CSV table of C-alpha atoms in Angstrom, one decimal:
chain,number,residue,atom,x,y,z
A,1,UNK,CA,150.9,69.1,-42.8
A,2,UNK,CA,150.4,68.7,-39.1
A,3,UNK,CA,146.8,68.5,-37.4
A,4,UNK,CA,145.4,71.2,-36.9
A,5,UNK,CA,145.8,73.2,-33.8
A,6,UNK,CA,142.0,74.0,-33.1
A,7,UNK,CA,141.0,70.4,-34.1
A,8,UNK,CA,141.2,68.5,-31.0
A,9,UNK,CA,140.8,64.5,-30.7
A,10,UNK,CA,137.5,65.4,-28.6
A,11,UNK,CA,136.2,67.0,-31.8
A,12,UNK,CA,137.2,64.6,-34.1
A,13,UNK,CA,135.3,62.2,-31.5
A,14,UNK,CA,132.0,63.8,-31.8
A,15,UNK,CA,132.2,64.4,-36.0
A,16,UNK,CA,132.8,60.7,-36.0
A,17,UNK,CA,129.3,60.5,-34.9
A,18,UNK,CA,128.4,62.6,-37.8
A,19,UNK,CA,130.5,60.7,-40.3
A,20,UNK,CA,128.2,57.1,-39.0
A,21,UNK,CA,125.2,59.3,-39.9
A,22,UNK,CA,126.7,60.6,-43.4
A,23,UNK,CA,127.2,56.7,-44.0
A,24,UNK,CA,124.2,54.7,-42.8
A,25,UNK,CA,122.0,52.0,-44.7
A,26,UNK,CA,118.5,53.2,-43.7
A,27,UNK,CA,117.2,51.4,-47.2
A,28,UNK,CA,113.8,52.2,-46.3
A,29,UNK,CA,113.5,55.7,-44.5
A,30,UNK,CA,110.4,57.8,-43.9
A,31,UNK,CA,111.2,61.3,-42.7
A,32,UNK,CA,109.7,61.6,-39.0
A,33,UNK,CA,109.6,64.7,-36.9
A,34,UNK,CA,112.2,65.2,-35.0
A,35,UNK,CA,110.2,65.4,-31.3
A,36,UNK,CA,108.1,62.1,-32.4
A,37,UNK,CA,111.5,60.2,-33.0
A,38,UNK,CA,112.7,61.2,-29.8
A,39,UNK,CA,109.7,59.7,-28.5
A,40,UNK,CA,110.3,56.3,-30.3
A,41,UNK,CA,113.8,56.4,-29.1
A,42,UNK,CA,112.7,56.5,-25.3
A,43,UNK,CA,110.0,54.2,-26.0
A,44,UNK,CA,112.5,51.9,-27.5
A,45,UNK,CA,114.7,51.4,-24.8
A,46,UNK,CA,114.6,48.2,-23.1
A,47,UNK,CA,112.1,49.0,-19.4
A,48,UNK,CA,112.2,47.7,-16.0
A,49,UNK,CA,109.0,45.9,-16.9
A,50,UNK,CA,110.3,44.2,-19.4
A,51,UNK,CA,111.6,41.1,-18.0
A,52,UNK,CA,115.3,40.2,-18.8
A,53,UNK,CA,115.2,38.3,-21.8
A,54,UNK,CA,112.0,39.7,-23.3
A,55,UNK,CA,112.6,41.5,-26.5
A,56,UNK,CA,110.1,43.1,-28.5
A,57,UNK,CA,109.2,44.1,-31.8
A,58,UNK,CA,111.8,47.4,-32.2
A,59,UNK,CA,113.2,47.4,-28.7
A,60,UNK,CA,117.0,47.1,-30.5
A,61,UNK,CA,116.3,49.8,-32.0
A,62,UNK,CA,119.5,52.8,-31.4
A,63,UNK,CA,123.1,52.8,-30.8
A,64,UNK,CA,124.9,49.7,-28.8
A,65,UNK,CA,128.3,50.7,-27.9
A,66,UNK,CA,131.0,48.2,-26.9
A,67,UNK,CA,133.6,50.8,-25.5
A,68,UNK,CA,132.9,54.2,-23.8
A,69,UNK,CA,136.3,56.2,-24.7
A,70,UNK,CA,135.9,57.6,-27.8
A,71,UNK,CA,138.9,59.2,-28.2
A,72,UNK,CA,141.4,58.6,-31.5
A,73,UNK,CA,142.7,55.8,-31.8
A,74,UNK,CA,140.4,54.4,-29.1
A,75,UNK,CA,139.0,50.8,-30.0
A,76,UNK,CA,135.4,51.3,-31.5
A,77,UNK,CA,132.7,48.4,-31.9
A,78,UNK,CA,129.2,49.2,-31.9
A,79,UNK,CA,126.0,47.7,-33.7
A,80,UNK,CA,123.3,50.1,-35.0
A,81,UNK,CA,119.7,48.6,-35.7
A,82,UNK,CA,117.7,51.5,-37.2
A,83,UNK,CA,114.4,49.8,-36.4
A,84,UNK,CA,112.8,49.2,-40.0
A,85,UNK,CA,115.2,45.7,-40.1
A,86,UNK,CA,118.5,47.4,-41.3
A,87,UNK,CA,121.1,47.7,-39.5
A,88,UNK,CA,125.4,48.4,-39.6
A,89,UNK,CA,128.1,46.8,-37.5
A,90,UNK,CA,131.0,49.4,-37.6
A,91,UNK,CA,134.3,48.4,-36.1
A,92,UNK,CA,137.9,49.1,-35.5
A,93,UNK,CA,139.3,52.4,-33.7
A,94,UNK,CA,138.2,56.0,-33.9
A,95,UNK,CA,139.9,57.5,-36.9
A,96,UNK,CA,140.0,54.0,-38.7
A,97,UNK,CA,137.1,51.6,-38.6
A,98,UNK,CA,135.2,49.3,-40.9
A,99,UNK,CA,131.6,48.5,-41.9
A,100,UNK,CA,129.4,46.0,-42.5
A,101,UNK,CA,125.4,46.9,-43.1
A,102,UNK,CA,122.9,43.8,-42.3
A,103,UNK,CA,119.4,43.2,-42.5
A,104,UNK,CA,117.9,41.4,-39.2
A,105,UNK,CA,114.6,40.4,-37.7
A,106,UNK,CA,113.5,40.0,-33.9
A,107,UNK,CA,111.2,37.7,-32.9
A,108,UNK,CA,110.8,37.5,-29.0
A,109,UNK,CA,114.4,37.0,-27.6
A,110,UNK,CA,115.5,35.5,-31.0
A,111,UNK,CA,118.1,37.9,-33.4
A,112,UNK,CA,117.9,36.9,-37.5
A,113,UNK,CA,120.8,39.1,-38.9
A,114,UNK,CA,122.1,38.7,-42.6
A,115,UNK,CA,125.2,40.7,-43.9
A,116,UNK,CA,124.6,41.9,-46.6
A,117,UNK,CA,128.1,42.0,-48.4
A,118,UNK,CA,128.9,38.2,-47.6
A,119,UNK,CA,125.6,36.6,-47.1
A,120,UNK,CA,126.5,35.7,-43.5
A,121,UNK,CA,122.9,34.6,-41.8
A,122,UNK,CA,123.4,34.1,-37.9
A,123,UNK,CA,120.8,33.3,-35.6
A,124,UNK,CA,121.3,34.0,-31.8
A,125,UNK,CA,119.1,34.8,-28.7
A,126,UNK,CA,119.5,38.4,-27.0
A,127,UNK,CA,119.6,39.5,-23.4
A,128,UNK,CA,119.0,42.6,-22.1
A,129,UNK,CA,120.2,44.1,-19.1
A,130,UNK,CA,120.1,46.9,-16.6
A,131,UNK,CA,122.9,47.4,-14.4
A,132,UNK,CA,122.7,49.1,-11.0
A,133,UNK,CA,123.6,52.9,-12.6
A,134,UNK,CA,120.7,52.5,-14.7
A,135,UNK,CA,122.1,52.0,-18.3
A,136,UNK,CA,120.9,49.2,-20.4
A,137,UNK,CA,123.1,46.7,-22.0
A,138,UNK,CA,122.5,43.9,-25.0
A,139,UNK,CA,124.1,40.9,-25.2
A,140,UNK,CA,124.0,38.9,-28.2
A,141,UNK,CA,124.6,35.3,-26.6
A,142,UNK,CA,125.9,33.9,-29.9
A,143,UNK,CA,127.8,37.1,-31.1
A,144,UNK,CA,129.2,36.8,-34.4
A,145,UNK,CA,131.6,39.2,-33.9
A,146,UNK,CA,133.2,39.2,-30.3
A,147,UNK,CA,131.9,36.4,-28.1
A,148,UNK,CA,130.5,37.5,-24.8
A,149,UNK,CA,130.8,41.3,-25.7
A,150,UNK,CA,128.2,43.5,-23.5
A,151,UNK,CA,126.8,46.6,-25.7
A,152,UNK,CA,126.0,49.5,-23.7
A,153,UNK,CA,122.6,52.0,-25.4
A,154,UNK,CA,123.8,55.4,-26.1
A,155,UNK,CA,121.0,57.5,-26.9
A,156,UNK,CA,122.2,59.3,-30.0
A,157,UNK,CA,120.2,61.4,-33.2
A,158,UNK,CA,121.4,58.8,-36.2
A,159,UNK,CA,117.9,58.0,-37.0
A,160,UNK,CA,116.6,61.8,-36.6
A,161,UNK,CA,119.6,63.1,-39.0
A,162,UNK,CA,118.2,60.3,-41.4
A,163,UNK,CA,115.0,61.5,-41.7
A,164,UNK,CA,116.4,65.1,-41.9
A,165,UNK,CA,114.9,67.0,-45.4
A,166,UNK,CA,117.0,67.5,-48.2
A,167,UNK,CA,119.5,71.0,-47.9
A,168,UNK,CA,119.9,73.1,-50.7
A,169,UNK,CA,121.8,72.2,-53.6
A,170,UNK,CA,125.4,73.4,-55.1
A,171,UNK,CA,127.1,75.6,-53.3
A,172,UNK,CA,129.2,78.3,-54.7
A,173,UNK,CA,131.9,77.1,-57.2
A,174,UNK,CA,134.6,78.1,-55.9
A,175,UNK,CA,133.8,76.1,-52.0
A,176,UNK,CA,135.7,72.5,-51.6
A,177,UNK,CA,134.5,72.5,-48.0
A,178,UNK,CA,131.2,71.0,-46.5
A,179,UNK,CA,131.0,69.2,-50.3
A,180,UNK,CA,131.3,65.4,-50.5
A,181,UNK,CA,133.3,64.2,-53.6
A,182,UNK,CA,132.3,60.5,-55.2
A,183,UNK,CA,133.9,58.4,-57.8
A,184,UNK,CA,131.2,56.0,-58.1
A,185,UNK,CA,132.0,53.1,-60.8
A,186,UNK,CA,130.1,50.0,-62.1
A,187,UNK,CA,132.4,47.1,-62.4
A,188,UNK,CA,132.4,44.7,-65.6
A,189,UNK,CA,132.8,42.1,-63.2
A,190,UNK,CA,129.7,42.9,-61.3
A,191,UNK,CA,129.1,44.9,-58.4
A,192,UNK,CA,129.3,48.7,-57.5
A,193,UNK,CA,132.1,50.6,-55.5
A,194,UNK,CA,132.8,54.1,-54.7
A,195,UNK,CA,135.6,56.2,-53.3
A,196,UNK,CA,134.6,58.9,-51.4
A,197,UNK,CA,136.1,62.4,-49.9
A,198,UNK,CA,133.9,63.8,-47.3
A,199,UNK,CA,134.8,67.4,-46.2
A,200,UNK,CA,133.0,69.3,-43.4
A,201,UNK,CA,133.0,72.8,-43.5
A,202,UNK,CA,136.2,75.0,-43.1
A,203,UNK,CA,137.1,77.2,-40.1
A,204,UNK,CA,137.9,80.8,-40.7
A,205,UNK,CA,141.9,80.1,-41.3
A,206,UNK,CA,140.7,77.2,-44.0
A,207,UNK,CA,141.1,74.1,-42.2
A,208,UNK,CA,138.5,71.5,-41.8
A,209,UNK,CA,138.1,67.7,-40.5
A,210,UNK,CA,137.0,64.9,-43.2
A,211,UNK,CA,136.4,61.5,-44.2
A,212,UNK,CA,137.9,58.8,-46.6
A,213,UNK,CA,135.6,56.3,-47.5
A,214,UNK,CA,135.7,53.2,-49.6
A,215,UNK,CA,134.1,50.1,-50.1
A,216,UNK,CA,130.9,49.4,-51.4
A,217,UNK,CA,127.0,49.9,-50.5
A,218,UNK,CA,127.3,47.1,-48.1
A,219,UNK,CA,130.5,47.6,-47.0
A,220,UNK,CA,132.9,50.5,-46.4
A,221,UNK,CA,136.3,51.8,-44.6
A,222,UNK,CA,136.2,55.0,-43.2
A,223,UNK,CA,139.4,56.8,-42.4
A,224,UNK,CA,139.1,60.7,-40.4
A,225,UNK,CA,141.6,63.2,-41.6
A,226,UNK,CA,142.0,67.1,-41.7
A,227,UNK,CA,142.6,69.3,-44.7
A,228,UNK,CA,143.6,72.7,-45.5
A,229,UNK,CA,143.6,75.1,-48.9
A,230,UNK,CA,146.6,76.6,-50.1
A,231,UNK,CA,146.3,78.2,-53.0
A,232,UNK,CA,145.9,75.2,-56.0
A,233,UNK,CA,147.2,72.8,-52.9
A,234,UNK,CA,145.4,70.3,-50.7
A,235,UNK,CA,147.0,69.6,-47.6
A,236,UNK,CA,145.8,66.3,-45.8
A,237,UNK,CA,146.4,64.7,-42.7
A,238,UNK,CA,145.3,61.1,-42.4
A,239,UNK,CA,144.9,60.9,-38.1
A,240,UNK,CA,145.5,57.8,-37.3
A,241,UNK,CA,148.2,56.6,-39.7
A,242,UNK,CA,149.5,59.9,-39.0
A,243,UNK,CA,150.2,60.3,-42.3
A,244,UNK,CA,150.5,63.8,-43.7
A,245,UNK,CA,150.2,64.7,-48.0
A,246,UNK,CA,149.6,67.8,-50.0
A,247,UNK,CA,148.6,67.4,-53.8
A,248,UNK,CA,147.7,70.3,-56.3
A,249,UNK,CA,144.1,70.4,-57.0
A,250,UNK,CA,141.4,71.9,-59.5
A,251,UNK,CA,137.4,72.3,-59.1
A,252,UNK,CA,136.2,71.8,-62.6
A,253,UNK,CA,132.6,72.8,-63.5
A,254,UNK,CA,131.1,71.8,-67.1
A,255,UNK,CA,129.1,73.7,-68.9
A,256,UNK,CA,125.7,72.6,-66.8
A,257,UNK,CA,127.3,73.7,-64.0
A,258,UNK,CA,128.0,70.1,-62.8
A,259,UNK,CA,131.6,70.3,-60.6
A,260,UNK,CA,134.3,67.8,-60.6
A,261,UNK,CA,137.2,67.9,-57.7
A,262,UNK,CA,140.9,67.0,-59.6
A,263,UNK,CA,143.4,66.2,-57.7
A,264,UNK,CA,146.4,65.5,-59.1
A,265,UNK,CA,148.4,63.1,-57.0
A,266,UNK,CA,145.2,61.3,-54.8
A,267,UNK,CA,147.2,60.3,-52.1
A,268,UNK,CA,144.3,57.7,-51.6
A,269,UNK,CA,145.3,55.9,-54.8
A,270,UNK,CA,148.7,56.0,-54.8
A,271,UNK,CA,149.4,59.6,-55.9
A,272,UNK,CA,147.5,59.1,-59.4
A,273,UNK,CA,145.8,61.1,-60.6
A,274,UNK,CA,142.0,60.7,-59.6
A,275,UNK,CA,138.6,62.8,-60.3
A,276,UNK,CA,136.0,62.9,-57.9
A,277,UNK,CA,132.3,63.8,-58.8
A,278,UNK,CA,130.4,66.5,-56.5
A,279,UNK,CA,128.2,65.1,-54.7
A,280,UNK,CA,126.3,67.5,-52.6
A,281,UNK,CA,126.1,69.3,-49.1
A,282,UNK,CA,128.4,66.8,-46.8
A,283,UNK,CA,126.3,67.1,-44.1
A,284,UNK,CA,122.1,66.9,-43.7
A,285,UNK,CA,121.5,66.0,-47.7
A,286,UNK,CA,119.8,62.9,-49.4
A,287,UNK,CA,122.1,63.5,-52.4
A,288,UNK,CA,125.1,61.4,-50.1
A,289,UNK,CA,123.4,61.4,-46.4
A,290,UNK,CA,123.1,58.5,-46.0
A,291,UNK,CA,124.2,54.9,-47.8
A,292,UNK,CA,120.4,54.4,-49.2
A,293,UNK,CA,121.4,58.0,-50.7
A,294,UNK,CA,124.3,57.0,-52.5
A,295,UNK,CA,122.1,54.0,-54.1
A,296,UNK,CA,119.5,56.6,-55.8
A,297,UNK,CA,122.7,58.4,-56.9
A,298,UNK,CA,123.5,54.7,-59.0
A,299,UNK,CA,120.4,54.9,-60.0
A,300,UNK,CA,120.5,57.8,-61.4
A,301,UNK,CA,123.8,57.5,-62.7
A,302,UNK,CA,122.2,54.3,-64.6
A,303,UNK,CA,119.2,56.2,-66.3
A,304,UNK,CA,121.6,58.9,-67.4
């Protein structure tokens, strides 16, 4: 399968936005409305006033981007703090990226962050800066990740989609499309992890843009691809490896209606045969929205 012709890398770009809000680790969320969290947005960004160096109670709060091309296979950095002391550090290149979810703390110009996966604390002092075009920038002067990176503020709607109310619930049986499909395991050893197909919505000739996503709660890969239906065959195409595969599928529903996806030869672990569980709308839901999402889904899965 090659990609598809009316999926350009300018649109798989912009869904990558979308796939950092389907995956974020807001472990505390309150739904706002969406005008007063614009507000808080603007509010939050760092002011002339605001002498350099003097950071404030939520003035991190938003999207700090290292690079500006966004294109596939571009190199992609960014830190997200969603103000409420939780935060992800996503990196890599668009198409192919990593994350790690923190907890953090400001106090004046000093930055507490804790990763959350490895335990990592890190204490630093932050800068902020306004260039002569106007955009503000964060340094971390102690950056754990990339010494003396500069982070440019991108305005962006993660939080708002966060706080977005639940969509409706199953779809009809027969859709694969805009559906995300989970196999979420307890280990013996300890510890959670999932595996994780998320599918946007099809265009009209049945082709649509995705996600892969693995890891754990804390700590995930994320891998864009594009998909197509034929017949009882799924065709994928994994962008940046450039790596096409087709394997026959099956949607299974029990008798409470609950779907699983069945695909024969996952080309995700190594051509076995794997089942995912439905997991709701794959955009704008609670059920798998968002990271915090997928831990009432363990939760549930425990009482069950």
């Amino acid at each position: 399968m090659t990609r598809p012709a009316n999926v350009s890398p300018c649109s798989l770009a912009s869904v990558l936005i979308a796939g950092v809000v389907g995956l974020s680790v807001a472990a505390t969320a309150v739904r706002e409305a969406r005008e007063e969290h614009r507000e808080h947005d603007r509010a939050a960004a760092p002011t002339e006033e605001a002498g350099e160096g003097e950071v404030q109670a939520d003035v991190l709060r938003g999207l700090w981007m290292r690079y500006d091309r966004r294109g596939e296979g571009d190199p992609l950095r960014f830190w997200y703090f969603h103000g409420d002391g939780k935060g992800l550090y996503r990196y890599g290149k668009v198409g192919l990226a990593h994350t790690h979810s923190f907890d953090y703390a400001v106090d004046g110009d000093l930055l507490d962050l804790r990763f959350r996966k490895s335990g990592e604390r890190h204490h630093s002092r932050v800068r902020l800066e306004r260039d002569g075009a106007g955009d503000q920038w964060l340094v971390i002067l102690d950056d754990p990740r990339e010494a003396g990176a500069r982070y440019r503020f991108v305005p962006s709607d993660l939080g708002e989609a966060l706080t977005d109310a639940p969509a409706p619930g199953l779809a009809g049986a027969g859709e694969l499309g805009d559906r995300i499909w989970i196999d979420y395991r307890n280990y013996a050893t300890g510890g959670a992890g999932f595996a994780m197909y998320q599918l946007a919505a099809p265009a009209i000739d049945g082709r649509g843009v995705g996600w892969f996503h693995r890891g754990d709660f804390d700590d995930w890969s994320t891998e864009s691809l594009t998909y197509r239906v034929d017949g009882e065959r799924l065709e994928l195409f994994f962008d940046l490896r450039e790596e096409p595969a087709v394997t026959p599928f099956a949607l299974v529903a029990d008798e409470d209606g609950a779907r699983t996806l069945v695909l024969d030869a996952d080309p995700r672990d190594y051509w076995a045969r794997h089942v995912y569980n439905d997991g709701g709308r794959s955009f704008g839901t609670q059920a798998f929205g968002a990271v915090e999402a997928v831990r009432a889904f363990e939760a549930s899965l425990q009482a069950d």
